[in-house]
Amino acid sequence: MILLYKKDLDSTLADREGFLKKLPETKENHVLLATCNRVELYTGDGPAPEDVARHLFRVASGLDSALLGENAILGQLKDSYFNALNQGMVSKGLNILFQKAIAVGKKVRAETKISHGAMSHSLAVLEILLRKNLNLGEMKFLILGASNINKDVIRYLTRKGGRTIFVANRTFEKALLLSREMNCEAIRFDSFYDLLNEVDVVISATAAPHFVIRKELYQVEGKQILFDLAVPRDIDPEISSFGNIELYNIEDIERQIDNNLKARSKEINIAEKIIEEECSKYFERFRNISASLA
């Protein structure tokens, strides 16, 4: 029988470390799934109890994650399984269980929208742009601030074909470092106004205590999309009154993320039905094996 030892998602780091020390010293037939949100040890051979199999299938599908439908957990589960497999730690029963869990995780994501929609500010920016059917490779982007969120924005833009990206930061050296890492062009912060008329999209996420883009200094003739991801705001909201401008602030972005989460929640019942069907197939396999040996 396969056994499961696990620590709840809401446990502290110290709790999880203490839990790891108390786990049985299993030298074979085990898979350890340890992430920032969970610690789970699967050990033994043969079929898993129904609650253990269902739990692992839910984990693989993103239903038991802090962020509903997250994709990262499936990759982490695969890594844990293959690490144990490469070390010769996986019994036949664990092999069947984890291969099935990985297949279930893929099936749930393929047949539902449980993982659809941006769940981060940076991905929400990309989602808005892609919904406009824009050719990112033909557009010019100005990034204000060398923050982590802007780093993610640049990464996602380049993955989708964005090529002309300028980055400005009050500390020019930080802009240079980011530009070298992300293959974009650094400019000095005090000159970004000179570039505004040349770019199609501006994404701002600085730590400034005041407006970085002020209405009285903003003079853009063509159409432009602005994203203000800063708290407090970087961009004067009155700029949104200009007819050629689309301005999205942090509240707009978070509203979109909330709508995406609600849409994911509507997929839970469908995902759970798939999991129950796959649980039945999993146990049917073991019943067939037992029958063939009888």
PDB file of C-alpha atoms in Angstrom:
ATOM      1  CA  MET A   1       0.000   0.000   0.000  1.00  0.00           C
ATOM      2  CA  ILE A   2       1.130   3.543  -0.727  1.00  0.00           C
ATOM      3  CA  LEU A   3       1.111   5.902   2.266  1.00  0.00           C
ATOM      4  CA  LEU A   4       1.046   9.695   2.287  1.00  0.00           C
ATOM      5  CA  TYR A   5       2.624  11.980   4.893  1.00  0.00           C
ATOM      6  CA  LYS A   6       1.852  15.648   4.306  1.00  0.00           C
ATOM      7  CA  LYS A   7       1.951  19.101   5.864  1.00  0.00           C
ATOM      8  CA  ASP A   8      -0.892  21.561   5.320  1.00  0.00           C
ATOM      9  CA  LEU A   9      -0.541  24.498   2.932  1.00  0.00           C
ATOM     10  CA  ASP A  10      -0.890  27.094   5.684  1.00  0.00           C
ATOM     11  CA  SER A  11       2.030  25.778   7.741  1.00  0.00           C
ATOM     12  CA  THR A  12       5.043  27.998   8.416  1.00  0.00           C
ATOM     13  CA  LEU A  13       8.531  27.346   7.068  1.00  0.00           C
ATOM     14  CA  ALA A  14       9.633  26.228  10.544  1.00  0.00           C
ATOM     15  CA  ASP A  15       6.669  23.832  10.715  1.00  0.00           C
ATOM     16  CA  ARG A  16       7.597  22.309   7.370  1.00  0.00           C
ATOM     17  CA  GLU A  17      11.258  21.928   8.343  1.00  0.00           C
ATOM     18  CA  GLY A  18      10.229  20.251  11.571  1.00  0.00           C
ATOM     19  CA  PHE A  19       7.867  17.992   9.653  1.00  0.00           C
ATOM     20  CA  LEU A  20      10.676  16.911   7.306  1.00  0.00           C
ATOM     21  CA  LYS A  21      12.828  15.890  10.274  1.00  0.00           C
ATOM     22  CA  LYS A  22      10.019  13.714  11.634  1.00  0.00           C
ATOM     23  CA  LEU A  23       9.417  11.816   8.397  1.00  0.00           C
ATOM     24  CA  PRO A  24      10.258   8.099   8.407  1.00  0.00           C
ATOM     25  CA  GLU A  25      13.782   7.367   7.171  1.00  0.00           C
ATOM     26  CA  THR A  26      12.703   5.743   3.932  1.00  0.00           C
ATOM     27  CA  LYS A  27      15.626   4.717   1.768  1.00  0.00           C
ATOM     28  CA  GLU A  28      13.547   3.246  -1.044  1.00  0.00           C
ATOM     29  CA  ASN A  29      10.111   3.391  -2.625  1.00  0.00           C
ATOM     30  CA  HIS A  30       9.306   7.037  -2.025  1.00  0.00           C
ATOM     31  CA  VAL A  31       8.675  10.312  -3.806  1.00  0.00           C
ATOM     32  CA  LEU A  32       9.068  13.594  -1.916  1.00  0.00           C
ATOM     33  CA  LEU A  33       7.089  16.571  -3.212  1.00  0.00           C
ATOM     34  CA  ALA A  34       8.424  19.672  -1.454  1.00  0.00           C
ATOM     35  CA  THR A  35       7.494  23.185  -2.609  1.00  0.00           C
ATOM     36  CA  CYS A  36       7.134  26.548  -0.897  1.00  0.00           C
ATOM     37  CA  ASN A  37       3.497  25.649  -0.172  1.00  0.00           C
ATOM     38  CA  ARG A  38       3.544  21.947   0.594  1.00  0.00           C
ATOM     39  CA  VAL A  39       5.590  18.977   1.793  1.00  0.00           C
ATOM     40  CA  GLU A  40       4.291  15.526   0.860  1.00  0.00           C
ATOM     41  CA  LEU A  41       5.974  12.128   1.095  1.00  0.00           C
ATOM     42  CA  TYR A  42       4.513   9.232  -0.881  1.00  0.00           C
ATOM     43  CA  THR A  43       5.991   5.883   0.119  1.00  0.00           C
ATOM     44  CA  GLY A  44       5.319   2.184  -0.434  1.00  0.00           C
ATOM     45  CA  ASP A  45       4.116  -0.005  -3.274  1.00  0.00           C
ATOM     46  CA  GLY A  46       0.920  -1.357  -4.763  1.00  0.00           C
ATOM     47  CA  PRO A  47      -2.263   0.679  -5.128  1.00  0.00           C
ATOM     48  CA  ALA A  48      -2.800   3.927  -3.247  1.00  0.00           C
ATOM     49  CA  PRO A  49      -5.866   4.292  -1.025  1.00  0.00           C
ATOM     50  CA  GLU A  50      -8.681   6.172  -2.720  1.00  0.00           C
ATOM     51  CA  ASP A  51      -8.150   9.364  -0.708  1.00  0.00           C
ATOM     52  CA  VAL A  52      -4.417   9.389  -1.472  1.00  0.00           C
ATOM     53  CA  ALA A  53      -4.886   8.894  -5.221  1.00  0.00           C
ATOM     54  CA  ARG A  54      -7.637  11.522  -5.372  1.00  0.00           C
ATOM     55  CA  HIS A  55      -5.496  13.984  -3.395  1.00  0.00           C
ATOM     56  CA  LEU A  56      -2.503  13.575  -5.726  1.00  0.00           C
ATOM     57  CA  PHE A  57      -4.695  13.928  -8.813  1.00  0.00           C
ATOM     58  CA  ARG A  58      -6.163  17.140  -7.380  1.00  0.00           C
ATOM     59  CA  VAL A  59      -2.672  18.441  -6.618  1.00  0.00           C
ATOM     60  CA  ALA A  60      -1.503  17.665 -10.167  1.00  0.00           C
ATOM     61  CA  SER A  61      -4.573  19.437 -11.563  1.00  0.00           C
ATOM     62  CA  GLY A  62      -3.996  22.603  -9.528  1.00  0.00           C
ATOM     63  CA  LEU A  63      -7.204  22.225  -7.506  1.00  0.00           C
ATOM     64  CA  ASP A  64      -5.397  22.064  -4.166  1.00  0.00           C
ATOM     65  CA  SER A  65      -3.051  24.963  -4.873  1.00  0.00           C
ATOM     66  CA  ALA A  66      -3.113  28.338  -3.154  1.00  0.00           C
ATOM     67  CA  LEU A  67      -3.595  29.758  -6.662  1.00  0.00           C
ATOM     68  CA  LEU A  68      -6.364  27.768  -8.339  1.00  0.00           C
ATOM     69  CA  GLY A  69      -5.233  26.041 -11.519  1.00  0.00           C
ATOM     70  CA  GLU A  70      -1.591  27.054 -11.276  1.00  0.00           C
ATOM     71  CA  ASN A  71       0.702  25.385 -13.801  1.00  0.00           C
ATOM     72  CA  ALA A  72       3.869  25.374 -11.708  1.00  0.00           C
ATOM     73  CA  ILE A  73       2.735  22.540  -9.433  1.00  0.00           C
ATOM     74  CA  LEU A  74       2.512  20.074 -12.309  1.00  0.00           C
ATOM     75  CA  GLY A  75       6.108  20.829 -13.252  1.00  0.00           C
ATOM     76  CA  GLN A  76       7.192  20.482  -9.627  1.00  0.00           C
ATOM     77  CA  LEU A  77       5.388  17.157  -9.353  1.00  0.00           C
ATOM     78  CA  LYS A  78       7.119  15.915 -12.507  1.00  0.00           C
ATOM     79  CA  ASP A  79      10.502  17.009 -11.167  1.00  0.00           C
ATOM     80  CA  SER A  80       9.914  15.214  -7.852  1.00  0.00           C
ATOM     81  CA  TYR A  81       8.853  12.040  -9.630  1.00  0.00           C
ATOM     82  CA  PHE A  82      11.745  11.990 -12.108  1.00  0.00           C
ATOM     83  CA  ASN A  83      14.310  12.843  -9.408  1.00  0.00           C
ATOM     84  CA  ALA A  84      13.123   9.857  -7.378  1.00  0.00           C
ATOM     85  CA  LEU A  85      13.004   7.704 -10.506  1.00  0.00           C
ATOM     86  CA  ASN A  86      16.597   8.570 -11.435  1.00  0.00           C
ATOM     87  CA  GLN A  87      17.691   7.598  -7.923  1.00  0.00           C
ATOM     88  CA  GLY A  88      15.949   4.229  -8.140  1.00  0.00           C
ATOM     89  CA  MET A  89      13.473   5.207  -5.422  1.00  0.00           C
ATOM     90  CA  VAL A  90      10.231   4.557  -7.318  1.00  0.00           C
ATOM     91  CA  SER A  91       8.361   1.296  -6.824  1.00  0.00           C
ATOM     92  CA  LYS A  92       6.043  -0.091  -9.479  1.00  0.00           C
ATOM     93  CA  GLY A  93       3.042   1.176  -7.536  1.00  0.00           C
ATOM     94  CA  LEU A  94       4.472   4.682  -7.185  1.00  0.00           C
ATOM     95  CA  ASN A  95       5.393   4.656 -10.853  1.00  0.00           C
ATOM     96  CA  ILE A  96       1.811   3.876 -11.866  1.00  0.00           C
ATOM     97  CA  LEU A  97       0.393   6.445  -9.417  1.00  0.00           C
ATOM     98  CA  PHE A  98       2.630   9.340 -10.485  1.00  0.00           C
ATOM     99  CA  GLN A  99       2.402   8.664 -14.195  1.00  0.00           C
ATOM    100  CA  LYS A 100      -1.359   8.648 -13.807  1.00  0.00           C
ATOM    101  CA  ALA A 101      -1.297  11.878 -11.768  1.00  0.00           C
ATOM    102  CA  ILE A 102       0.780  13.650 -14.422  1.00  0.00           C
ATOM    103  CA  ALA A 103      -1.605  12.450 -17.139  1.00  0.00           C
ATOM    104  CA  VAL A 104      -4.621  13.621 -15.109  1.00  0.00           C
ATOM    105  CA  GLY A 105      -3.041  17.046 -14.567  1.00  0.00           C
ATOM    106  CA  LYS A 106      -2.510  17.413 -18.303  1.00  0.00           C
ATOM    107  CA  LYS A 107      -6.019  16.204 -19.126  1.00  0.00           C
ATOM    108  CA  VAL A 108      -7.716  18.606 -16.713  1.00  0.00           C
ATOM    109  CA  ARG A 109      -5.822  21.539 -18.202  1.00  0.00           C
ATOM    110  CA  ALA A 110      -6.543  20.409 -21.766  1.00  0.00           C
ATOM    111  CA  GLU A 111     -10.272  19.837 -21.243  1.00  0.00           C
ATOM    112  CA  THR A 112     -11.092  22.747 -18.925  1.00  0.00           C
ATOM    113  CA  LYS A 113     -10.103  26.397 -18.530  1.00  0.00           C
ATOM    114  CA  ILE A 114      -8.893  25.871 -14.958  1.00  0.00           C
ATOM    115  CA  SER A 115      -5.482  27.322 -15.880  1.00  0.00           C
ATOM    116  CA  HIS A 116      -6.653  30.036 -18.283  1.00  0.00           C
ATOM    117  CA  GLY A 117      -6.309  33.749 -17.643  1.00  0.00           C
ATOM    118  CA  ALA A 118      -3.498  35.812 -16.151  1.00  0.00           C
ATOM    119  CA  MET A 119      -2.976  35.563 -12.394  1.00  0.00           C
ATOM    120  CA  SER A 120      -0.140  38.088 -12.080  1.00  0.00           C
ATOM    121  CA  HIS A 121       0.134  41.793 -12.887  1.00  0.00           C
ATOM    122  CA  SER A 122       2.826  41.238 -15.495  1.00  0.00           C
ATOM    123  CA  LEU A 123       0.913  38.499 -17.308  1.00  0.00           C
ATOM    124  CA  ALA A 124      -2.283  40.571 -17.143  1.00  0.00           C
ATOM    125  CA  VAL A 125      -0.482  43.334 -19.080  1.00  0.00           C
ATOM    126  CA  LEU A 126       0.488  40.845 -21.757  1.00  0.00           C
ATOM    127  CA  GLU A 127      -3.035  39.411 -21.815  1.00  0.00           C
ATOM    128  CA  ILE A 128      -4.565  42.844 -22.459  1.00  0.00           C
ATOM    129  CA  LEU A 129      -2.169  43.486 -25.321  1.00  0.00           C
ATOM    130  CA  LEU A 130      -2.735  40.077 -26.909  1.00  0.00           C
ATOM    131  CA  ARG A 131      -6.513  40.480 -26.727  1.00  0.00           C
ATOM    132  CA  LYS A 132      -6.146  43.536 -28.948  1.00  0.00           C
ATOM    133  CA  ASN A 133      -4.607  41.319 -31.671  1.00  0.00           C
ATOM    134  CA  LEU A 134      -1.534  43.530 -31.805  1.00  0.00           C
ATOM    135  CA  ASN A 135       1.694  42.508 -33.504  1.00  0.00           C
ATOM    136  CA  LEU A 136       4.136  42.961 -30.632  1.00  0.00           C
ATOM    137  CA  GLY A 137       7.090  42.527 -32.961  1.00  0.00           C
ATOM    138  CA  GLU A 138       6.169  45.738 -34.775  1.00  0.00           C
ATOM    139  CA  MET A 139       5.600  47.801 -31.626  1.00  0.00           C
ATOM    140  CA  LYS A 140       7.899  49.875 -29.453  1.00  0.00           C
ATOM    141  CA  PHE A 141       7.742  49.643 -25.667  1.00  0.00           C
ATOM    142  CA  LEU A 142       8.974  51.967 -22.935  1.00  0.00           C
ATOM    143  CA  ILE A 143       9.472  50.442 -19.482  1.00  0.00           C
ATOM    144  CA  LEU A 144       9.815  52.837 -16.543  1.00  0.00           C
ATOM    145  CA  GLY A 145      11.464  51.293 -13.501  1.00  0.00           C
ATOM    146  CA  ALA A 146      13.806  48.309 -13.103  1.00  0.00           C
ATOM    147  CA  SER A 147      11.424  46.541 -10.706  1.00  0.00           C
ATOM    148  CA  ASN A 148      10.854  42.783 -10.623  1.00  0.00           C
ATOM    149  CA  ILE A 149       7.391  43.212 -12.096  1.00  0.00           C
ATOM    150  CA  ASN A 150       8.845  45.107 -15.069  1.00  0.00           C
ATOM    151  CA  LYS A 151      11.486  42.429 -15.477  1.00  0.00           C
ATOM    152  CA  ASP A 152       8.683  39.881 -15.797  1.00  0.00           C
ATOM    153  CA  VAL A 153       6.832  42.146 -18.239  1.00  0.00           C
ATOM    154  CA  ILE A 154       9.919  42.362 -20.468  1.00  0.00           C
ATOM    155  CA  ARG A 155      10.377  38.587 -20.330  1.00  0.00           C
ATOM    156  CA  TYR A 156       6.783  37.932 -21.398  1.00  0.00           C
ATOM    157  CA  LEU A 157       6.898  40.582 -24.131  1.00  0.00           C
ATOM    158  CA  THR A 158      10.030  39.095 -25.685  1.00  0.00           C
ATOM    159  CA  ARG A 159       8.552  35.589 -25.565  1.00  0.00           C
ATOM    160  CA  LYS A 160       5.630  36.884 -27.632  1.00  0.00           C
ATOM    161  CA  GLY A 161       7.810  38.592 -30.197  1.00  0.00           C
ATOM    162  CA  GLY A 162       8.467  42.012 -28.673  1.00  0.00           C
ATOM    163  CA  ARG A 163      11.801  43.290 -29.973  1.00  0.00           C
ATOM    164  CA  THR A 164      12.039  47.055 -29.468  1.00  0.00           C
ATOM    165  CA  ILE A 165      12.008  47.651 -25.722  1.00  0.00           C
ATOM    166  CA  PHE A 166      13.490  50.656 -23.921  1.00  0.00           C
ATOM    167  CA  VAL A 167      13.986  50.651 -20.154  1.00  0.00           C
ATOM    168  CA  ALA A 168      14.587  53.690 -17.948  1.00  0.00           C
ATOM    169  CA  ASN A 169      15.402  53.849 -14.245  1.00  0.00           C
ATOM    170  CA  ARG A 170      16.442  56.700 -11.958  1.00  0.00           C
ATOM    171  CA  THR A 171      19.621  54.760 -11.248  1.00  0.00           C
ATOM    172  CA  PHE A 172      20.929  54.328 -14.773  1.00  0.00           C
ATOM    173  CA  GLU A 173      23.234  51.450 -13.800  1.00  0.00           C
ATOM    174  CA  LYS A 174      20.185  49.359 -12.825  1.00  0.00           C
ATOM    175  CA  ALA A 175      18.622  50.047 -16.198  1.00  0.00           C
ATOM    176  CA  LEU A 176      21.872  48.976 -17.866  1.00  0.00           C
ATOM    177  CA  LEU A 177      21.994  45.736 -15.889  1.00  0.00           C
ATOM    178  CA  LEU A 178      18.389  44.953 -16.767  1.00  0.00           C
ATOM    179  CA  SER A 179      18.912  45.798 -20.438  1.00  0.00           C
ATOM    180  CA  ARG A 180      21.902  43.462 -20.664  1.00  0.00           C
ATOM    181  CA  GLU A 181      20.057  40.658 -18.940  1.00  0.00           C
ATOM    182  CA  MET A 182      16.844  41.043 -20.948  1.00  0.00           C
ATOM    183  CA  ASN A 183      18.333  42.158 -24.286  1.00  0.00           C
ATOM    184  CA  CYS A 184      16.669  45.568 -24.431  1.00  0.00           C
ATOM    185  CA  GLU A 185      17.948  49.179 -24.580  1.00  0.00           C
ATOM    186  CA  ALA A 186      18.635  51.314 -21.505  1.00  0.00           C
ATOM    187  CA  ILE A 187      17.946  55.048 -21.549  1.00  0.00           C
ATOM    188  CA  ARG A 188      18.429  57.707 -18.916  1.00  0.00           C
ATOM    189  CA  PHE A 189      15.364  58.427 -16.829  1.00  0.00           C
ATOM    190  CA  ASP A 190      15.502  62.202 -17.319  1.00  0.00           C
ATOM    191  CA  SER A 191      15.215  61.743 -21.092  1.00  0.00           C
ATOM    192  CA  PHE A 192      12.254  59.361 -21.322  1.00  0.00           C
ATOM    193  CA  TYR A 193       9.823  62.197 -22.180  1.00  0.00           C
ATOM    194  CA  ASP A 194      11.790  62.691 -25.404  1.00  0.00           C
ATOM    195  CA  LEU A 195      10.952  59.101 -26.357  1.00  0.00           C
ATOM    196  CA  LEU A 196       7.228  59.139 -25.581  1.00  0.00           C
ATOM    197  CA  ASN A 197       6.138  60.077 -29.108  1.00  0.00           C
ATOM    198  CA  GLU A 198       8.137  57.181 -30.552  1.00  0.00           C
ATOM    199  CA  VAL A 199       6.671  54.319 -28.514  1.00  0.00           C
ATOM    200  CA  ASP A 200       3.325  52.523 -28.700  1.00  0.00           C
ATOM    201  CA  VAL A 201       3.152  51.228 -25.131  1.00  0.00           C
ATOM    202  CA  VAL A 202       4.387  52.606 -21.815  1.00  0.00           C
ATOM    203  CA  ILE A 203       4.571  50.375 -18.725  1.00  0.00           C
ATOM    204  CA  SER A 204       5.467  52.095 -15.480  1.00  0.00           C
ATOM    205  CA  ALA A 205       6.215  50.484 -12.118  1.00  0.00           C
ATOM    206  CA  THR A 206       8.547  52.707 -10.111  1.00  0.00           C
ATOM    207  CA  ALA A 207       8.781  53.440  -6.395  1.00  0.00           C
ATOM    208  CA  ALA A 208       8.311  57.198  -6.874  1.00  0.00           C
ATOM    209  CA  PRO A 209       6.086  58.941  -4.298  1.00  0.00           C
ATOM    210  CA  HIS A 210       4.664  61.233  -7.005  1.00  0.00           C
ATOM    211  CA  PHE A 211       3.498  61.119 -10.619  1.00  0.00           C
ATOM    212  CA  VAL A 212       6.288  60.148 -12.999  1.00  0.00           C
ATOM    213  CA  ILE A 213       4.233  61.017 -16.082  1.00  0.00           C
ATOM    214  CA  ARG A 214       2.434  64.314 -15.505  1.00  0.00           C
ATOM    215  CA  LYS A 215      -0.490  65.607 -17.549  1.00  0.00           C
ATOM    216  CA  GLU A 216       1.049  69.016 -18.239  1.00  0.00           C
ATOM    217  CA  LEU A 217       4.215  67.417 -19.660  1.00  0.00           C
ATOM    218  CA  TYR A 218       2.527  64.612 -21.586  1.00  0.00           C
ATOM    219  CA  GLN A 219       2.311  65.536 -25.255  1.00  0.00           C
ATOM    220  CA  VAL A 220       1.773  62.459 -27.411  1.00  0.00           C
ATOM    221  CA  GLU A 221       0.207  62.878 -30.831  1.00  0.00           C
ATOM    222  CA  GLY A 222      -0.525  59.288 -31.839  1.00  0.00           C
ATOM    223  CA  LYS A 223      -2.367  56.464 -30.118  1.00  0.00           C
ATOM    224  CA  GLN A 224      -0.696  55.034 -27.055  1.00  0.00           C
ATOM    225  CA  ILE A 225      -1.426  52.398 -24.404  1.00  0.00           C
ATOM    226  CA  LEU A 226      -0.229  53.092 -20.861  1.00  0.00           C
ATOM    227  CA  PHE A 227      -0.046  50.699 -17.926  1.00  0.00           C
ATOM    228  CA  ASP A 228       0.408  52.121 -14.443  1.00  0.00           C
ATOM    229  CA  LEU A 229       1.436  49.240 -12.169  1.00  0.00           C
ATOM    230  CA  ALA A 230       2.727  51.425  -9.336  1.00  0.00           C
ATOM    231  CA  VAL A 231       1.368  52.161  -5.864  1.00  0.00           C
ATOM    232  CA  PRO A 232       1.132  55.109  -5.444  1.00  0.00           C
ATOM    233  CA  ARG A 233       0.371  55.861  -9.066  1.00  0.00           C
ATOM    234  CA  ASP A 234       3.092  56.779 -11.539  1.00  0.00           C
ATOM    235  CA  ILE A 235       0.797  58.209 -14.219  1.00  0.00           C
ATOM    236  CA  ASP A 236      -1.570  61.143 -13.749  1.00  0.00           C
ATOM    237  CA  PRO A 237      -5.041  59.540 -14.173  1.00  0.00           C
ATOM    238  CA  GLU A 238      -6.310  62.684 -15.931  1.00  0.00           C
ATOM    239  CA  ILE A 239      -4.262  61.597 -18.944  1.00  0.00           C
ATOM    240  CA  SER A 240      -6.965  58.995 -19.588  1.00  0.00           C
ATOM    241  CA  SER A 241      -9.231  61.848 -20.741  1.00  0.00           C
ATOM    242  CA  PHE A 242      -7.076  62.282 -23.858  1.00  0.00           C
ATOM    243  CA  GLY A 243      -8.858  60.698 -26.828  1.00  0.00           C
ATOM    244  CA  ASN A 244      -5.786  58.952 -28.193  1.00  0.00           C
ATOM    245  CA  ILE A 245      -4.876  57.262 -24.919  1.00  0.00           C
ATOM    246  CA  GLU A 246      -5.769  53.993 -23.211  1.00  0.00           C
ATOM    247  CA  LEU A 247      -4.693  54.000 -19.563  1.00  0.00           C
ATOM    248  CA  TYR A 248      -4.825  50.919 -17.338  1.00  0.00           C
ATOM    249  CA  ASN A 249      -4.018  51.393 -13.658  1.00  0.00           C
ATOM    250  CA  ILE A 250      -3.359  48.807 -10.954  1.00  0.00           C
ATOM    251  CA  GLU A 251      -7.072  48.603 -10.072  1.00  0.00           C
ATOM    252  CA  ASP A 252      -7.911  47.712 -13.691  1.00  0.00           C
ATOM    253  CA  ILE A 253      -5.247  45.016 -13.710  1.00  0.00           C
ATOM    254  CA  GLU A 254      -6.396  43.514 -10.408  1.00  0.00           C
ATOM    255  CA  ARG A 255     -10.015  43.570 -11.601  1.00  0.00           C
ATOM    256  CA  GLN A 256      -8.978  41.537 -14.620  1.00  0.00           C
ATOM    257  CA  ILE A 257      -7.115  39.034 -12.443  1.00  0.00           C
ATOM    258  CA  ASP A 258     -10.178  38.727 -10.199  1.00  0.00           C
ATOM    259  CA  ASN A 259     -12.397  38.088 -13.226  1.00  0.00           C
ATOM    260  CA  ASN A 260      -9.961  35.435 -14.441  1.00  0.00           C
ATOM    261  CA  LEU A 261     -10.052  33.736 -11.044  1.00  0.00           C
ATOM    262  CA  LYS A 262     -13.859  33.706 -11.085  1.00  0.00           C
ATOM    263  CA  ALA A 263     -13.762  32.147 -14.549  1.00  0.00           C
ATOM    264  CA  ARG A 264     -11.370  29.469 -13.300  1.00  0.00           C
ATOM    265  CA  SER A 265     -13.650  28.728 -10.351  1.00  0.00           C
ATOM    266  CA  LYS A 266     -16.475  27.901 -12.742  1.00  0.00           C
ATOM    267  CA  GLU A 267     -14.324  25.052 -14.099  1.00  0.00           C
ATOM    268  CA  ILE A 268     -13.900  23.276 -10.747  1.00  0.00           C
ATOM    269  CA  ASN A 269     -16.896  20.954 -11.141  1.00  0.00           C
ATOM    270  CA  ILE A 270     -15.768  19.847 -14.601  1.00  0.00           C
ATOM    271  CA  ALA A 271     -12.227  19.249 -13.319  1.00  0.00           C
ATOM    272  CA  GLU A 272     -13.483  17.241 -10.347  1.00  0.00           C
ATOM    273  CA  LYS A 273     -15.605  15.065 -12.650  1.00  0.00           C
ATOM    274  CA  ILE A 274     -12.523  14.279 -14.743  1.00  0.00           C
ATOM    275  CA  ILE A 275     -10.568  13.432 -11.599  1.00  0.00           C
ATOM    276  CA  GLU A 276     -13.288  11.038 -10.383  1.00  0.00           C
ATOM    277  CA  GLU A 277     -13.364   9.328 -13.786  1.00  0.00           C
ATOM    278  CA  GLU A 278      -9.591   8.947 -13.754  1.00  0.00           C
ATOM    279  CA  CYS A 279      -9.649   7.640 -10.166  1.00  0.00           C
ATOM    280  CA  SER A 280     -12.041   4.912 -11.313  1.00  0.00           C
ATOM    281  CA  LYS A 281      -9.715   4.011 -14.206  1.00  0.00           C
ATOM    282  CA  TYR A 282      -6.755   3.928 -11.827  1.00  0.00           C
ATOM    283  CA  PHE A 283      -8.408   1.421  -9.480  1.00  0.00           C
ATOM    284  CA  GLU A 284      -9.813  -0.578 -12.382  1.00  0.00           C
ATOM    285  CA  ARG A 285      -6.251  -1.118 -13.561  1.00  0.00           C
ATOM    286  CA  PHE A 286      -5.289  -2.678 -10.236  1.00  0.00           C
ATOM    287  CA  ARG A 287      -8.427  -4.807 -10.178  1.00  0.00           C
ATOM    288  CA  ASN A 288      -7.512  -6.125 -13.619  1.00  0.00           C
ATOM    289  CA  ILE A 289      -3.963  -6.882 -12.458  1.00  0.00           C
ATOM    290  CA  SER A 290      -5.284  -8.767  -9.422  1.00  0.00           C
ATOM    291  CA  ALA A 291      -7.752 -10.706 -11.586  1.00  0.00           C
ATOM    292  CA  SER A 292      -5.012 -11.751 -13.995  1.00  0.00           C
ATOM    293  CA  LEU A 293      -2.920 -13.111 -11.096  1.00  0.00           C
ATOM    294  CA  ALA A 294      -5.796 -15.049  -9.540  1.00  0.00           C
TER     295      ALA A 294
END
